[in-house]
Tab-separated table of C-alpha atoms in Angstrom:
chain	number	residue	atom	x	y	z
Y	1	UNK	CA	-8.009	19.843	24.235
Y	2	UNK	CA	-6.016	17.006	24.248
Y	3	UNK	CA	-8.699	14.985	21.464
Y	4	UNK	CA	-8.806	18.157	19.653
Y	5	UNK	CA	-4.490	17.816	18.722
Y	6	UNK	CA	-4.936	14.485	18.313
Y	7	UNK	CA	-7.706	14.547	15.358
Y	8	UNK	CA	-5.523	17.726	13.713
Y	9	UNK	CA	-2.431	15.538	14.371
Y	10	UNK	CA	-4.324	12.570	12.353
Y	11	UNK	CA	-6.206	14.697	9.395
Y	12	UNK	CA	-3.909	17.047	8.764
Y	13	UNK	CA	0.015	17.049	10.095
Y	14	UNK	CA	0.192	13.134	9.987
Y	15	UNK	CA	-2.102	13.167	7.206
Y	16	UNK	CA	-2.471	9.312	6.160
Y	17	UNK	CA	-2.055	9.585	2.837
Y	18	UNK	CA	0.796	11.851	2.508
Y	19	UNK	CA	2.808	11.358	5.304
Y	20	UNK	CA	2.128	7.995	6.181
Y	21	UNK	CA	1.206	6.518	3.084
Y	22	UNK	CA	-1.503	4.941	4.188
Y	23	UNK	CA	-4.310	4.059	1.081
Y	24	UNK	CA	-2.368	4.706	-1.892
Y	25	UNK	CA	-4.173	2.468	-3.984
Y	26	UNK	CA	-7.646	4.022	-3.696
Y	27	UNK	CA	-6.234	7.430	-3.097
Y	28	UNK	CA	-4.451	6.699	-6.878
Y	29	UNK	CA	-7.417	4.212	-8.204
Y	30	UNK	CA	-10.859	6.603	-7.379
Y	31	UNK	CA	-9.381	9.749	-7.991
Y	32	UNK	CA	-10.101	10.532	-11.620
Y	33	UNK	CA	-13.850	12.090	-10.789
Y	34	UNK	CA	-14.532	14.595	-8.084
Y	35	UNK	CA	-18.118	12.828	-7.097
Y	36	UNK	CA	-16.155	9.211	-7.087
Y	37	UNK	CA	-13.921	10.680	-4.627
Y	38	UNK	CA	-15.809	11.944	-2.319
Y	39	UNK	CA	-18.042	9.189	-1.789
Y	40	UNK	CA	-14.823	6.783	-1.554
Y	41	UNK	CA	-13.565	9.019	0.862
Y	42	UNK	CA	-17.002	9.311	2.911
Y	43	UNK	CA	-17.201	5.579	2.842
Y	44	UNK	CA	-13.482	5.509	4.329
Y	45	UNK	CA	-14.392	7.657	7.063
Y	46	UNK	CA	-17.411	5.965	7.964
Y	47	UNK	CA	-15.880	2.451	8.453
Y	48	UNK	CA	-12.681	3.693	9.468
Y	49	UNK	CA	-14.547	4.959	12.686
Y	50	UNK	CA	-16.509	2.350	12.695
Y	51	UNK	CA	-13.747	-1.010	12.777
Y	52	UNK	CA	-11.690	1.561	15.344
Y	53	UNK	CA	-14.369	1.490	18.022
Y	54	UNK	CA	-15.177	-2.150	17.301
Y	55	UNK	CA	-11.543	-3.304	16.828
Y	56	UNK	CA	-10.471	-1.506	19.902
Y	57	UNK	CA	-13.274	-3.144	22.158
Y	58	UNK	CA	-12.290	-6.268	20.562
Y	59	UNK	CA	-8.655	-5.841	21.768
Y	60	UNK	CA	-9.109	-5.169	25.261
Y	61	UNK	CA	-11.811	-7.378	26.016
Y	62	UNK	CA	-11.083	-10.385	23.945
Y	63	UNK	CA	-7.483	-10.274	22.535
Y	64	UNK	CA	-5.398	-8.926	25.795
Y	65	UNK	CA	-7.159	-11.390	28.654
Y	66	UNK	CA	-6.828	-14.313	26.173
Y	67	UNK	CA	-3.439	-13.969	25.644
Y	68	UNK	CA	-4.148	-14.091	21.936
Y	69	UNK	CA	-2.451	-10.783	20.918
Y	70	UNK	CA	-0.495	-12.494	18.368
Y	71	UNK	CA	-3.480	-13.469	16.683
Y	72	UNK	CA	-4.338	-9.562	16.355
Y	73	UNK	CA	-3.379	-9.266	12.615
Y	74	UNK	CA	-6.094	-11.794	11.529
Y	75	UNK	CA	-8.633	-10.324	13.965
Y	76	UNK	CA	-8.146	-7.134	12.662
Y	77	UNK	CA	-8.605	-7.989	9.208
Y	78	UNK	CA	-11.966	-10.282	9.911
Y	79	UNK	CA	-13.159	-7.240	11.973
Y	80	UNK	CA	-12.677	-4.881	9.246
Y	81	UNK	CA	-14.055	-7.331	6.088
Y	82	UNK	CA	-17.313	-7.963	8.388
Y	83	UNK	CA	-17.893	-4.977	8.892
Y	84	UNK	CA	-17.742	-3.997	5.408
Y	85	UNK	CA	-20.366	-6.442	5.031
Y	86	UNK	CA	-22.801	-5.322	7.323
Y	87	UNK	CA	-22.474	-1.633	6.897
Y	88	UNK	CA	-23.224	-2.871	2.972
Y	89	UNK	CA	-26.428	-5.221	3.659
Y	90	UNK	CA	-27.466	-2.041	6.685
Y	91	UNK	CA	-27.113	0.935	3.653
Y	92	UNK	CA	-28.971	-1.486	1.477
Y	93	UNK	CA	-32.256	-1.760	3.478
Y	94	UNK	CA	-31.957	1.532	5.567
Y	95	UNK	CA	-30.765	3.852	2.644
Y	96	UNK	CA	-30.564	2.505	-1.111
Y	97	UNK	CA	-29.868	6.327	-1.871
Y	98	UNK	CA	-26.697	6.325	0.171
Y	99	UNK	CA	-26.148	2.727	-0.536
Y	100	UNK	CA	-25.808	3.552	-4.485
Y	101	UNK	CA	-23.690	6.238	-3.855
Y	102	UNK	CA	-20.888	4.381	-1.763
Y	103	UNK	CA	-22.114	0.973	-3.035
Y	104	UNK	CA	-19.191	0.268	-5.647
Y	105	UNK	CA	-16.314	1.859	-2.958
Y	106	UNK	CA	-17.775	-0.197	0.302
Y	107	UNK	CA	-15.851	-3.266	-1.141
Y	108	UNK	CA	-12.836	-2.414	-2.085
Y	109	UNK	CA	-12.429	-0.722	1.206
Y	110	UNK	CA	-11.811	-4.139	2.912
Y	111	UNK	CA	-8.164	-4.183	1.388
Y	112	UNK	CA	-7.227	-0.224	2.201
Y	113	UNK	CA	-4.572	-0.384	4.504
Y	114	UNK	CA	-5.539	2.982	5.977
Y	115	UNK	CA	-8.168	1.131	7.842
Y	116	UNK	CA	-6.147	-1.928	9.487
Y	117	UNK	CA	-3.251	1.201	9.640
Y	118	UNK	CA	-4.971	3.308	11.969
Y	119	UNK	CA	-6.327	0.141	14.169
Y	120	UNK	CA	-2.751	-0.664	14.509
Y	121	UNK	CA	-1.354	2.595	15.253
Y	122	UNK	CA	-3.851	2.710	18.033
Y	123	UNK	CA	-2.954	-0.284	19.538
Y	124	UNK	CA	0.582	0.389	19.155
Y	125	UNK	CA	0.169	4.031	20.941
Y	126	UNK	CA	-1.980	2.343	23.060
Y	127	UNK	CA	-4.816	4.654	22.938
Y	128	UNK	CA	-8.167	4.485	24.776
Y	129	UNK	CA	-11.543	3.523	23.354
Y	130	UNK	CA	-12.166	7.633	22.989
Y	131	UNK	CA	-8.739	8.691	21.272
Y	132	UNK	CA	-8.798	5.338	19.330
Y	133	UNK	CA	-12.693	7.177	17.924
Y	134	UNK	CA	-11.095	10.077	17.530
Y	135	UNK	CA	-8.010	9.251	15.939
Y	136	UNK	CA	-9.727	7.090	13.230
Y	137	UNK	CA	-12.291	9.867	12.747
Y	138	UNK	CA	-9.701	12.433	12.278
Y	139	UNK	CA	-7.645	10.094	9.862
Y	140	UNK	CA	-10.592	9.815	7.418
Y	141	UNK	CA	-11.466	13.640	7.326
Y	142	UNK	CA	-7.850	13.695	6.284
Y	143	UNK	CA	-8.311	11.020	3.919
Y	144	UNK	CA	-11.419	12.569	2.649
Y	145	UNK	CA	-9.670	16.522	2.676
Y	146	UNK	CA	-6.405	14.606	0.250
Y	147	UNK	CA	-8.624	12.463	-2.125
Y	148	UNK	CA	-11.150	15.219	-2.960
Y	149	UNK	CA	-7.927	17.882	-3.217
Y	150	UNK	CA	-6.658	15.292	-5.327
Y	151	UNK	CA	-8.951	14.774	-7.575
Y	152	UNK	CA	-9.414	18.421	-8.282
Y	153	UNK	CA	-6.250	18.349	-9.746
Y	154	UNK	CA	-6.254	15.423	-11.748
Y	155	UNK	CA	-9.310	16.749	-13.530
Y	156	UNK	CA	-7.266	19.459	-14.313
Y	157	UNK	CA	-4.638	17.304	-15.431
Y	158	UNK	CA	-6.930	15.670	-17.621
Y	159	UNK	CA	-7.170	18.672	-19.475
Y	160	UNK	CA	-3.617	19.665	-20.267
Y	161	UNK	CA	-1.242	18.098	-22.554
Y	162	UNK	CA	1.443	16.313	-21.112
Y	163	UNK	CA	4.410	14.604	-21.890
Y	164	UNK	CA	4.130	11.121	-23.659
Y	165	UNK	CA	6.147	9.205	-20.841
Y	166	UNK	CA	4.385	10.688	-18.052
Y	167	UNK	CA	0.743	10.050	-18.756
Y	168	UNK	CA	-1.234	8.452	-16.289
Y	169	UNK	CA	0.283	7.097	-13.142
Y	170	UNK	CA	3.434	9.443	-13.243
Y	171	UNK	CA	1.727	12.801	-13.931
Y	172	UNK	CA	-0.661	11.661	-10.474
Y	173	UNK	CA	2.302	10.675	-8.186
Y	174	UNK	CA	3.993	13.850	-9.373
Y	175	UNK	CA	1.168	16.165	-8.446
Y	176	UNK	CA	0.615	13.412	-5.212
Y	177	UNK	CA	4.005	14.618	-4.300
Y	178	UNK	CA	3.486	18.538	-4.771
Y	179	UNK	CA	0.328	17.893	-2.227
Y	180	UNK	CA	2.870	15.938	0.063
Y	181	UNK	CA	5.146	18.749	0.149
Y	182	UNK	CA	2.416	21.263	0.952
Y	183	UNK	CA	1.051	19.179	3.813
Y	184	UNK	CA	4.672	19.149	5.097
Y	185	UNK	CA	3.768	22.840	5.926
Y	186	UNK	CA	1.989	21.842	8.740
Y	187	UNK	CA	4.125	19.890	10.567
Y	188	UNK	CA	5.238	22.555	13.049
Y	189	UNK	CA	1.691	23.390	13.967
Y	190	UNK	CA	1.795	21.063	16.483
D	1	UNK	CA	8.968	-21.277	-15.609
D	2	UNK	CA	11.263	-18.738	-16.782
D	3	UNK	CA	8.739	-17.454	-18.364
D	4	UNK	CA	7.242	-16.863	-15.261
D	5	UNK	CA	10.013	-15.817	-13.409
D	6	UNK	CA	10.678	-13.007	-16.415
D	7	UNK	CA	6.728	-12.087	-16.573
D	8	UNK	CA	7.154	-11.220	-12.913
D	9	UNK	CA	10.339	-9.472	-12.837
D	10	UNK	CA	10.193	-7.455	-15.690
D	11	UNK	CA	6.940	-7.429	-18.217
D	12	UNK	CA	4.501	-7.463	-15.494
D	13	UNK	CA	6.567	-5.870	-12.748
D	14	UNK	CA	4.292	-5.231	-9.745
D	15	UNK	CA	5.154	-1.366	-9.175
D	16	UNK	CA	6.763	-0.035	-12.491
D	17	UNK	CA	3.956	-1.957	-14.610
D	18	UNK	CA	1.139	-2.805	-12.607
D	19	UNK	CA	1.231	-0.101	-10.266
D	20	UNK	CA	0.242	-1.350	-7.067
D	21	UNK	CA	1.181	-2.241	-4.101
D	22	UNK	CA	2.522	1.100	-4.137
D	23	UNK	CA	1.753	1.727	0.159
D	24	UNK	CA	4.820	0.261	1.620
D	25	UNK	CA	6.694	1.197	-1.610
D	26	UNK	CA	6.514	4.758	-0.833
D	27	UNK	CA	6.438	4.444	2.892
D	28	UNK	CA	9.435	2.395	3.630
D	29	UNK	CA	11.966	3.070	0.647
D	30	UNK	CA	13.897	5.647	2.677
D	31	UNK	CA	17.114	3.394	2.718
D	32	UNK	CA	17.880	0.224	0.783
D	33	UNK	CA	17.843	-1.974	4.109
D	34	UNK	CA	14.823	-1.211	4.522
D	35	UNK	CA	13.432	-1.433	0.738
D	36	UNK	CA	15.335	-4.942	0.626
D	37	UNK	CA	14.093	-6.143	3.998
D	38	UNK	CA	10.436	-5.283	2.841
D	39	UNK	CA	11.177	-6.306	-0.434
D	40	UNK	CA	12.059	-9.476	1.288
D	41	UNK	CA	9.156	-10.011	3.960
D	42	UNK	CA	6.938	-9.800	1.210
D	43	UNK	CA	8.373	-12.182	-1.327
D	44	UNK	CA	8.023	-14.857	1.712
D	45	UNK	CA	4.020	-13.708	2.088
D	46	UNK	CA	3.326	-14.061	-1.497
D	47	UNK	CA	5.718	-17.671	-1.484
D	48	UNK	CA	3.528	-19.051	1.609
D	49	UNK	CA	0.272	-17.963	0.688
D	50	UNK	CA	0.520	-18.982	-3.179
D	51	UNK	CA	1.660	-22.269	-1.995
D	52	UNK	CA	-0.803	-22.804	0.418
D	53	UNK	CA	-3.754	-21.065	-1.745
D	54	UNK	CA	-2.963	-23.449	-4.395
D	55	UNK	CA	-2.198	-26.435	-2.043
D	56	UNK	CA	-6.156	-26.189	-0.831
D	57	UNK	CA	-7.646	-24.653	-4.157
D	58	UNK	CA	-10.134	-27.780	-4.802
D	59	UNK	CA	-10.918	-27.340	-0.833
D	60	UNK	CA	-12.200	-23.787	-1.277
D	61	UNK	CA	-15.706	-23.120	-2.529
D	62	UNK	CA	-15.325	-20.476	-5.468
D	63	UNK	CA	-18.289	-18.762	-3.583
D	64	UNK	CA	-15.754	-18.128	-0.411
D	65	UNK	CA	-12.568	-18.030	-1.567
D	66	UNK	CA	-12.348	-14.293	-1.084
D	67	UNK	CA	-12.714	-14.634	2.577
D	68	UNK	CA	-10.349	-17.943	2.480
D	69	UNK	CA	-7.714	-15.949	0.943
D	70	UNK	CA	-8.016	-13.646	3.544
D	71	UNK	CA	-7.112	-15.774	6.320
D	72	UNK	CA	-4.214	-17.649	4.546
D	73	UNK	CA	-3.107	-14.509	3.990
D	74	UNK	CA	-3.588	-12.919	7.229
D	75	UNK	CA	-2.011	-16.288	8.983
D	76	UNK	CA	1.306	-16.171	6.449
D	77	UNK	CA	1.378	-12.289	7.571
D	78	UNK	CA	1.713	-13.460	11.108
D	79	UNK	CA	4.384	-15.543	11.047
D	80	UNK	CA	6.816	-13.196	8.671
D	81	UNK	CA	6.256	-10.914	10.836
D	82	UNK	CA	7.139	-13.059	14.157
D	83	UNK	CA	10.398	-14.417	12.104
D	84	UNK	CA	11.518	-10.655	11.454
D	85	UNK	CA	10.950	-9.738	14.529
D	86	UNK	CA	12.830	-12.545	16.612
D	87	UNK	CA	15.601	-12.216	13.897
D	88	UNK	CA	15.735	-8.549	12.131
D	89	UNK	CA	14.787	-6.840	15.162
D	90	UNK	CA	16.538	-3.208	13.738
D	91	UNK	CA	13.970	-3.910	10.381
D	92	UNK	CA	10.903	-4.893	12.432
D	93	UNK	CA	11.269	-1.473	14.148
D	94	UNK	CA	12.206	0.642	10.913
D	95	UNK	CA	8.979	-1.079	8.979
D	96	UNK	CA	6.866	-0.574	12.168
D	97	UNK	CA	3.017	-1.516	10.924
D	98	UNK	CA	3.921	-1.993	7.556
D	99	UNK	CA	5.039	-5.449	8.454
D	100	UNK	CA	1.544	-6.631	9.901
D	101	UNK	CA	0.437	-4.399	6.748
D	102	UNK	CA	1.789	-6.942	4.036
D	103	UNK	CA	-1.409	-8.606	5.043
D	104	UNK	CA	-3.504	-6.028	3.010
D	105	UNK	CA	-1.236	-5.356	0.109
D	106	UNK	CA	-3.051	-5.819	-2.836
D	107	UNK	CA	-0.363	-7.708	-4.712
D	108	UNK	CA	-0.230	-10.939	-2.398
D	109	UNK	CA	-4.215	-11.180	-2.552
D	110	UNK	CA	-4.085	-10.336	-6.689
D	111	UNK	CA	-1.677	-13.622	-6.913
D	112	UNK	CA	-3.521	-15.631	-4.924
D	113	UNK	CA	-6.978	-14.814	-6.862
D	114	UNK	CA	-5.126	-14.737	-10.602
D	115	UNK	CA	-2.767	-17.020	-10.324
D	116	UNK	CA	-2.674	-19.663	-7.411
D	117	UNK	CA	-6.107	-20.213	-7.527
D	118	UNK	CA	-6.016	-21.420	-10.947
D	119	UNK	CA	-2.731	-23.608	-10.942
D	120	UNK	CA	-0.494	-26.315	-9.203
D	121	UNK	CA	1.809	-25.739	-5.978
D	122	UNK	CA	4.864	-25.613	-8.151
D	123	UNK	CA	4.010	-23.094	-10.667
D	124	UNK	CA	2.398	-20.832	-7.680
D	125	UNK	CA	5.671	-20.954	-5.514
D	126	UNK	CA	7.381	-20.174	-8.627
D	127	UNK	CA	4.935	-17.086	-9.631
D	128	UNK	CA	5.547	-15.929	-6.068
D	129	UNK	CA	9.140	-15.866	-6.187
D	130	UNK	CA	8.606	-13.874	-9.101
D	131	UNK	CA	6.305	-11.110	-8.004
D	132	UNK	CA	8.238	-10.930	-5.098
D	133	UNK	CA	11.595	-10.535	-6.405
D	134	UNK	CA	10.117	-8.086	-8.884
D	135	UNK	CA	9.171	-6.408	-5.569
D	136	UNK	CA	11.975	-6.505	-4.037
D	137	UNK	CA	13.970	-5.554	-6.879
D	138	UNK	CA	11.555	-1.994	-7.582
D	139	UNK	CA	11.913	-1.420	-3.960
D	140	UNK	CA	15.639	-1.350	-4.011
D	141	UNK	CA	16.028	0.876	-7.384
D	142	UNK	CA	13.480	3.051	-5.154
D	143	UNK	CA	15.232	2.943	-2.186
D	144	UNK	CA	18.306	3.366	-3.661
D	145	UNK	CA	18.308	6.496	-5.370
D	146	UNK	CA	16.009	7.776	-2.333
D	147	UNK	CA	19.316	7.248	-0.163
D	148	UNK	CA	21.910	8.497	-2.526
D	149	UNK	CA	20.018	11.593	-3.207
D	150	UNK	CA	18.401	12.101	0.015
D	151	UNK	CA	20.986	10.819	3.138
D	152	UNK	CA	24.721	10.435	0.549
D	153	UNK	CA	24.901	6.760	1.705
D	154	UNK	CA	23.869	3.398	0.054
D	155	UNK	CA	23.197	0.526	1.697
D	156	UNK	CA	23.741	2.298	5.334
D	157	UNK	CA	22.993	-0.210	8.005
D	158	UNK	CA	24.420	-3.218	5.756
D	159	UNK	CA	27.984	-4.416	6.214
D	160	UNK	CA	29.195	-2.748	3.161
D	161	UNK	CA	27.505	0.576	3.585
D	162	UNK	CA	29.204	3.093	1.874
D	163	UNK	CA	29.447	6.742	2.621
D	164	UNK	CA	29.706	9.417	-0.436
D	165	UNK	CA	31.928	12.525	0.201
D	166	UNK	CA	31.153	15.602	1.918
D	167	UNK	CA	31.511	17.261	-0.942
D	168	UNK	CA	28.298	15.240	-2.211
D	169	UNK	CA	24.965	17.792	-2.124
D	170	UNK	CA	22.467	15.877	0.502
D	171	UNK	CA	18.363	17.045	-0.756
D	172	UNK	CA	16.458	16.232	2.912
D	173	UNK	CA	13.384	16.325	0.722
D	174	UNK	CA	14.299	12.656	-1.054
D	175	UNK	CA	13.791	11.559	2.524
D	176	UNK	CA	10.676	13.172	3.229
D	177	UNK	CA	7.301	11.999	2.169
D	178	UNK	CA	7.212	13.950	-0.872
D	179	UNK	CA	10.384	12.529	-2.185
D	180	UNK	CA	8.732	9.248	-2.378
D	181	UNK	CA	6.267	10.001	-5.135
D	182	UNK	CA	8.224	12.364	-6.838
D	183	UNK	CA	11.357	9.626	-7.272
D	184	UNK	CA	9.027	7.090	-8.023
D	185	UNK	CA	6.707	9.256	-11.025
D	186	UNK	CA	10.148	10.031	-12.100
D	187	UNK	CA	11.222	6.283	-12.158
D	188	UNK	CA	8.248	5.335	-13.536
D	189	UNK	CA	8.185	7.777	-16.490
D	190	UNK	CA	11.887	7.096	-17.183
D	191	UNK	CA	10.979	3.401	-17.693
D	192	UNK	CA	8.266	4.259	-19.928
D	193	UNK	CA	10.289	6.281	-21.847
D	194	UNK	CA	12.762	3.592	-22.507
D	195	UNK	CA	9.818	0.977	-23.726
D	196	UNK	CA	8.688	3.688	-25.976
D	197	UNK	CA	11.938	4.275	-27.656
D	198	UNK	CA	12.837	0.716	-27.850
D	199	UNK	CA	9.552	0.207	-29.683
D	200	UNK	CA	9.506	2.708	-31.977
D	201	UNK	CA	13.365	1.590	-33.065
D	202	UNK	CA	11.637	-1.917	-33.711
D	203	UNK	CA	8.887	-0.039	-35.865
D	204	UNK	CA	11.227	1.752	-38.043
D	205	UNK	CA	13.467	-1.771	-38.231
D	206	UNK	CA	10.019	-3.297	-39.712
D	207	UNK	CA	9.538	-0.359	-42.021
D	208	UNK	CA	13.060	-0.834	-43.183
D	209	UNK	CA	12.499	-4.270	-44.350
C-alpha cells in the first residue's frame, strides 16, 4: 500500500515537472510533436529507473562505508552519463527499432535534472532500494503523463494565432502554468 | 570585455533570451533571498568551471571533453555547495537539491563548451561573471515580483526586508508552482514586447531619413 502512495505521490501530486520543476528544459525543448514526446518521455522513464536502482546500490555499498558521501554529486552524475551510454550501445545491438525511436533523446537525457533530482531526493528521504525503484518509476510516468499532455496542447497552439510578443517560449510556459495549476488539484488526494 | 560583460547581461541573457536554465529559475524564485542566493551559487559554478575549463583546454582531447566538462563541473558543484552550506545554512535548506543540481544546469556546461573551451582564463572568468550575473539578475526580477505579488514582502529574510500593508491584496497562487511559469511567460513576453517596439521606432527613424 505503502509503494502504491508513494508512486501516485511521485507521478501525479508531486508531479516533477510541475511541482518540482524538475526537467524543464526537455519538458519545454521536445514538446512541439506528440511522437517526439513520447519517446523523450519513455526514454526518461526508462533510465530514470534504471540510474535509481544503480545509484542507490552505489550509495549504500560504496559511498556510505567509504566515507565518501561528499563525493555523491560527481558519482551521481558519472552513474547517470554511463548509463546513458550503455543503455545507447545495448538499444543499438538488441533493438535498432527502439534504438531509432529514442536514439536522438537518449543523449540529451544525461543533463535532465529530473534524473540526478529523483536520485537525490531518494537519498535525502532516505529511501530503500524498493521505494528508491518505485519512486523513480513513478516520477517518469509523471514525466511521461505532463510531456505528452503538453504537447497536445502546443500542437494546438501551433494552430491559433497569437499575440506577437508571446510567440514561442511565453505562449508554452503560459499553458505550462495552466497544467501546473490543474495538477495542484491533486494535492489533497493524499 | 564589456562587451562581454553586456552580451551576458543583457543581449544574450541566459533566461529572458536564451531560455534555459529555466529548472531552478522556476523552482526556487519564491522570494528574492532565495533567487539572489541561487543567482549567486551559480555565478561561482560558472566562474570556477570556466576558469578551470579554459585553464586545461589544450589538456583535454576534443574527443572527451564532454565527459571532462562533466567532472570539472560536477567537482566546482561540490564545493559551492559545501561553502553554502557551512556559511548560508538558512539558503542551503530553502534551495534543498537544487544546490547539488547547479551541476546539471545546462547554462554552466553551454559556457564551458561555447565559450571556455575556445578562449583564455581571463576572458572565460570574465564570460562567467557575465552569464552569471545575468542569472542572478533574471532570478531576482523573477523572484521579486513572485514575492510582492504572492507573500506582500520583498527581500524577507534580508536585513532590509520590507513588509507592504495589510491593505496590500496577497495572490497565494504567485507562490505556488503555477505562479512560476505564469510570472515568468509574462516577463518574458513583456521584454519582447519592449525589443519589438524599440525596433520598429528605429525602422520608422530610418524611413524618416
Amino acid at each position: 500500500m505503502n509503494l502504491i502512495l508513494l508512486f501516485l505521490s511521485a507521478a501525479v501530486v508531486n508531479n516533477f515537472v510541475l511541482t518540482r520543476f524538475l526537467g524543464i528544459c526537455p519538458f519545454v525543448g521536445v514538446s512541439k510533436k506528440l511522437d517526439a514526446a513520447v519517446g523523450m518521455g519513455v526514454a526518461v522513464t526508462f533510465v530514470l529507473t534504471l540510474s535509481a536502482a544503480v545509484a542507490h546500490l552505489v550509495y549504500t555499498n560504496l559511498l556510505v562505508p567509504f566515507d565518501m558521501v561528499y563525493l555523491h554529486i560527481i558519482a551521481f552524475i558519472l552513474i547517470v552519463a554511463a548509463l546513458v551510454q550503455l543503455v545507447e550501445m545495448f538499444l543499438k545491438k538488441s533493438s535498432p527499432t527502439l534504438y531509432t525511436a529514442l536514439g536522438v533523446y537518449l543523449p540529451l537525457i544525461t543533463t535532465n535534472c529530473a534524473i540526478i533530482g529523483a536520485v537525490l531526493i531518494n537519498m535525502n528521504e532516505g529511501y530503500n532500494f524498493i521505494e528508491s525503484v518505485v519512486h523513480a518509476t513513478g516520477a517518469g510516468v509523471g514525466f511521461l503523463m505532463a510531456i505528452v499532455v503538453f504537447a497536445g496542447i502546443r500542437e494546438r497552439i501551433e494552430r491559433c494565432d497569437v499575440p506577437r510578443s508571446f510567440r514561442g517560449f511565453p505562449i508554452a510556459l503560459l499553458a505550462a502554468g495552466l497544467m501546473s495549476i490543474v495538477f495542484l488539484g491533486f494535492a489533497g488526494l493524499i | 570585455m564589456i562587451k562581454i560583460l553586456k552580451r551576458g547581461i543583457v543581449s544574450d541573457n541566459p533566461i529572458f533570451v536564451q531560455a534555459v536554465a529555466l529548472c531552478p529559475a522556476l523552482a526556487v524564485t519564491s522570494t528574492v533571498f532565495n533567487g539572489i542566493g541561487m543567482g549567486l551559487a551559480t555565478t561561482f559554478a560558472i566562474l570556477i568551471t570556466n576558469v578551470l575549463i579554459s585553464l586545461l583546454r589544450k589538456a583535454i582531447p576534443d574527443k572527451v571533453r564532454i565527459p571532462c566538462f562533466i567532472v570539472v563541473i560536477a567537482g566546482a558543484v561540490t564545493v559551492v555547495n559545501m561553502l553554502v552550506e557551512a556559511f548560508v545554512p538558512a539558503l542551503h535548506a530553502n534551495l534543498g537539491i537544487f544546490l547539488p543540481l547547479i551541476a546539471v544546469n545546462c547554462i554552466v556546461l553551454a559556457r564551458g563548451e561555447s565559450f571556455a573551451f575556445k578562449n583564455g582564463p581571463l576572458r572565460s572568468a570574465v564570460d562567467g561573471i557575465a552569464m552569471g550575473l545575468g542569472f542572478a539578475l533574471s532570478l531576482t526580477l523573477l523572484s521579486a515580483v513572485r514575492e510582492i505579488l504572492g507573500s506582500g514582502t520583498l527581500f524577507y529574510g534580508l536585513p532590509f526586508a520590507v513588509t507592504l500593508p495589510d491593505s496590500f491584496p496577497r495572490t497565494l497562487l504567485f507562490i505556488l508552482p503555477p505562479g512560476a511559469f505564469i510570472t515568468l511567460a509574462v516577463l518574458m513576453a513583456g521584454l519582447r514586447f519592449m525589443g519589438h517596439l524599440r525596433r520598429e521606432r528605429q525602422f520608422s527613424k530610418e524611413a524618416n531619413v
